[in-house]
């Protein structure tokens, strides 16, 4: 169930003011889609105040306990750290490739283990593919994913993919909240 409408409006205003650009020429997203709407989730949460606001909103939206929070490195890092600070949960980052030395780990930060309850996060999601890959890495360690969230979900297909994977999907904002075209 979506969290309070007022909170959604405040977050939408934050993203529009600090992380959104309408571009005349369409550009290709990392997901392969094309858009005129550029949303920089990392820039939107680049201040401590904004990161705290988004992190607290994520905790409110999820509404259940978890032991660790993280997701694909770069997009998830700030939000994972912010949520970790406001909840006391540990944080982790999932690499694109395992580290070539040391432990050879896919997951850095918290050492996830069987029975750990995990929240997976991302800044902006267009297809959900990178976040679902992070879910696979977490599951390989025996941890249980209790939910997934993102600052912005750009496509109705993301909810379908998470439903198919049996994971509760709770985006803080969708394309509708920003008034942009879905992908």
Short mmCIF file of C-alpha atoms in Angstrom, two decimals:
data_model
loop_
_atom_site.label_atom_id
_atom_site.label_comp_id
_atom_site.label_asym_id
_atom_site.label_seq_id
_atom_site.Cartn_x
_atom_site.Cartn_y
_atom_site.Cartn_z
CA UNK A 1 0.00 0.00 0.00
CA UNK A 2 1.46 3.40 -0.95
CA UNK A 3 2.49 5.63 1.87
CA UNK A 4 0.83 8.94 2.66
CA UNK A 5 -0.11 11.07 -0.34
CA UNK A 6 1.37 14.19 1.30
CA UNK A 7 4.76 12.43 1.58
CA UNK A 8 4.57 11.44 -2.08
CA UNK A 9 3.91 15.04 -3.10
CA UNK A 10 6.85 16.29 -1.04
CA UNK A 11 9.17 13.71 -2.64
CA UNK A 12 7.85 14.47 -6.12
CA UNK A 13 8.56 18.17 -5.55
CA UNK A 14 12.07 17.31 -4.33
CA UNK A 15 12.81 15.24 -7.44
CA UNK A 16 11.30 17.80 -9.82
CA UNK A 17 13.33 20.63 -8.24
CA UNK A 18 16.68 18.87 -7.91
CA UNK A 19 16.84 15.78 -10.10
CA UNK A 20 14.63 16.31 -13.15
CA UNK A 21 15.28 17.71 -16.62
CA UNK A 22 13.05 17.72 -19.67
CA UNK A 23 15.28 17.36 -22.73
CA UNK A 24 14.29 18.41 -26.24
CA UNK A 25 16.23 15.58 -27.83
CA UNK A 26 15.41 12.06 -26.62
CA UNK A 27 18.28 10.09 -25.13
CA UNK A 28 18.85 6.41 -24.49
CA UNK A 29 18.62 5.17 -20.91
CA UNK A 30 20.88 2.45 -19.53
CA UNK A 31 17.85 0.13 -19.75
CA UNK A 32 17.80 0.66 -23.52
CA UNK A 33 14.62 2.74 -23.55
CA UNK A 34 14.38 6.27 -24.93
CA UNK A 35 13.07 9.31 -23.10
CA UNK A 36 12.91 13.09 -23.03
CA UNK A 37 12.70 12.95 -19.23
CA UNK A 38 16.00 12.69 -17.36
CA UNK A 39 15.80 11.90 -13.65
CA UNK A 40 19.03 11.99 -11.64
CA UNK A 41 18.11 10.22 -8.42
CA UNK A 42 21.63 10.47 -7.03
CA UNK A 43 21.63 14.25 -7.41
CA UNK A 44 18.12 14.47 -5.92
CA UNK A 45 19.43 12.94 -2.66
CA UNK A 46 22.87 14.56 -2.71
CA UNK A 47 22.17 16.78 0.32
CA UNK A 48 21.93 15.35 3.81
CA UNK A 49 18.47 16.86 4.27
CA UNK A 50 17.12 15.31 1.06
CA UNK A 51 18.75 11.94 1.76
CA UNK A 52 17.22 11.86 5.24
CA UNK A 53 13.81 12.83 3.87
CA UNK A 54 13.86 10.09 1.22
CA UNK A 55 15.31 7.51 3.62
CA UNK A 56 12.63 8.18 6.23
CA UNK A 57 9.95 7.99 3.52
CA UNK A 58 11.31 4.61 2.40
CA UNK A 59 11.16 3.25 5.94
CA UNK A 60 7.58 4.55 6.29
CA UNK A 61 6.57 3.03 2.95
CA UNK A 62 8.07 -0.40 3.70
CA UNK A 63 6.52 -0.53 7.17
CA UNK A 64 8.19 -3.75 8.30
CA UNK A 65 11.50 -4.62 9.94
CA UNK A 66 14.66 -5.58 8.07
CA UNK A 67 18.24 -6.28 9.12
CA UNK A 68 20.13 -4.93 6.10
CA UNK A 69 19.52 -2.59 3.19
CA UNK A 70 21.30 -2.29 -0.14
CA UNK A 71 21.23 -2.86 -3.87
CA UNK A 72 23.20 -2.39 -7.07
CA UNK A 73 26.22 -0.24 -6.47
CA UNK A 74 26.09 3.27 -7.43
CA UNK A 75 22.32 3.65 -7.80
CA UNK A 76 21.49 2.13 -4.42
CA UNK A 77 24.45 3.31 -2.36
CA UNK A 78 23.25 6.69 -1.05
CA UNK A 79 19.77 5.43 -0.24
CA UNK A 80 21.14 2.29 1.45
CA UNK A 81 23.46 4.40 3.59
CA UNK A 82 20.70 6.87 4.46
CA UNK A 83 18.23 4.16 5.44
CA UNK A 84 20.94 2.44 7.45
CA UNK A 85 21.56 5.63 9.41
CA UNK A 86 17.88 6.30 10.18
CA UNK A 87 17.09 2.67 11.14
CA UNK A 88 20.34 1.23 12.49
CA UNK A 89 20.18 -1.57 9.89
CA UNK A 90 23.42 -2.56 8.20
CA UNK A 91 24.06 -1.60 4.58
CA UNK A 92 25.52 -3.43 1.59
CA UNK A 93 26.29 -2.85 -2.09
CA UNK A 94 26.00 -5.43 -4.85
CA UNK A 95 28.78 -5.25 -7.43
CA UNK A 96 28.27 -5.63 -11.18
CA UNK A 97 31.02 -8.24 -11.13
CA UNK A 98 32.66 -10.05 -8.22
CA UNK A 99 35.75 -8.48 -6.79
CA UNK A 100 38.87 -9.92 -8.45
CA UNK A 101 40.80 -10.38 -5.22
CA UNK A 102 40.23 -10.73 -1.48
CA UNK A 103 36.95 -12.59 -0.85
CA UNK A 104 35.87 -12.39 -4.51
CA UNK A 105 32.53 -11.11 -3.22
CA UNK A 106 29.53 -9.85 -5.15
CA UNK A 107 28.16 -8.22 -2.00
CA UNK A 108 30.24 -5.70 -0.02
CA UNK A 109 29.51 -4.01 3.28
CA UNK A 110 27.33 -6.14 5.56
CA UNK A 111 28.04 -9.86 5.41
CA UNK A 112 24.60 -11.23 4.62
CA UNK A 113 23.72 -14.64 5.95
CA UNK A 114 20.90 -17.17 6.01
CA UNK A 115 17.86 -15.72 7.73
CA UNK A 116 18.83 -12.05 7.37
CA UNK A 117 15.83 -9.92 6.37
CA UNK A 118 16.87 -7.58 3.55
CA UNK A 119 15.40 -4.50 1.88
CA UNK A 120 16.72 -3.95 -1.65
CA UNK A 121 16.80 -0.39 -2.98
CA UNK A 122 17.69 1.64 -6.07
CA UNK A 123 17.44 5.30 -7.03
CA UNK A 124 15.66 5.15 -10.42
CA UNK A 125 14.28 1.97 -11.98
CA UNK A 126 13.25 1.61 -15.63
CA UNK A 127 13.00 -2.17 -16.06
CA UNK A 128 14.00 -3.54 -12.66
CA UNK A 129 16.68 -5.75 -14.23
CA UNK A 130 19.65 -4.52 -12.16
CA UNK A 131 17.65 -4.60 -8.95
CA UNK A 132 16.45 -8.15 -9.66
CA UNK A 133 20.07 -9.21 -10.32
CA UNK A 134 20.95 -7.77 -6.90
CA UNK A 135 18.06 -9.80 -5.41
CA UNK A 136 19.59 -12.96 -6.94
CA UNK A 137 22.99 -12.21 -5.35
CA UNK A 138 21.37 -11.61 -1.97
CA UNK A 139 19.32 -14.83 -2.25
CA UNK A 140 22.49 -16.81 -3.08
CA UNK A 141 23.74 -15.86 0.39
CA UNK A 142 20.58 -17.20 2.03
CA UNK A 143 19.13 -13.83 2.98
CA UNK A 144 15.39 -13.18 2.62
CA UNK A 145 14.30 -10.16 0.60
CA UNK A 146 11.32 -8.66 2.45
CA UNK A 147 10.66 -5.88 -0.08
CA UNK A 148 12.16 -3.74 -2.80
CA UNK A 149 11.86 0.01 -3.29
CA UNK A 150 13.19 2.83 -5.42
CA UNK A 151 12.96 6.58 -5.32
CA UNK A 152 11.36 6.45 -8.79
CA UNK A 153 9.72 3.66 -10.82
CA UNK A 154 9.57 4.70 -14.48
CA UNK A 155 7.54 1.80 -15.88
CA UNK A 156 4.48 -0.33 -15.10
CA UNK A 157 6.52 -3.36 -16.15
CA UNK A 158 8.67 -3.08 -13.02
CA UNK A 159 5.75 -3.95 -10.70
CA UNK A 160 4.90 -6.90 -12.96
CA UNK A 161 8.47 -8.21 -12.83
CA UNK A 162 8.63 -8.00 -9.04
CA UNK A 163 5.19 -9.62 -8.66
CA UNK A 164 6.38 -12.45 -10.92
CA UNK A 165 9.47 -12.83 -8.70
CA UNK A 166 7.27 -12.91 -5.58
CA UNK A 167 8.82 -9.76 -4.10
CA UNK A 168 6.80 -6.90 -2.63
CA UNK A 169 7.49 -3.80 -4.76
CA UNK A 170 6.97 -0.46 -2.99
CA UNK A 171 8.28 2.46 -5.08
CA UNK A 172 8.31 5.85 -3.39
CA UNK A 173 7.31 7.58 -6.63
CA UNK A 174 6.15 6.50 -10.07
CA UNK A 175 6.16 8.21 -13.45
CA UNK A 176 2.61 9.35 -12.62
CA UNK A 177 3.79 11.32 -9.57
CA UNK A 178 6.20 13.28 -11.77
CA UNK A 179 3.77 13.59 -14.69
CA UNK A 180 6.18 11.98 -17.16
CA UNK A 181 5.61 9.32 -19.80
CA UNK A 182 6.17 5.75 -18.61
CA UNK A 183 8.77 3.65 -20.38
#
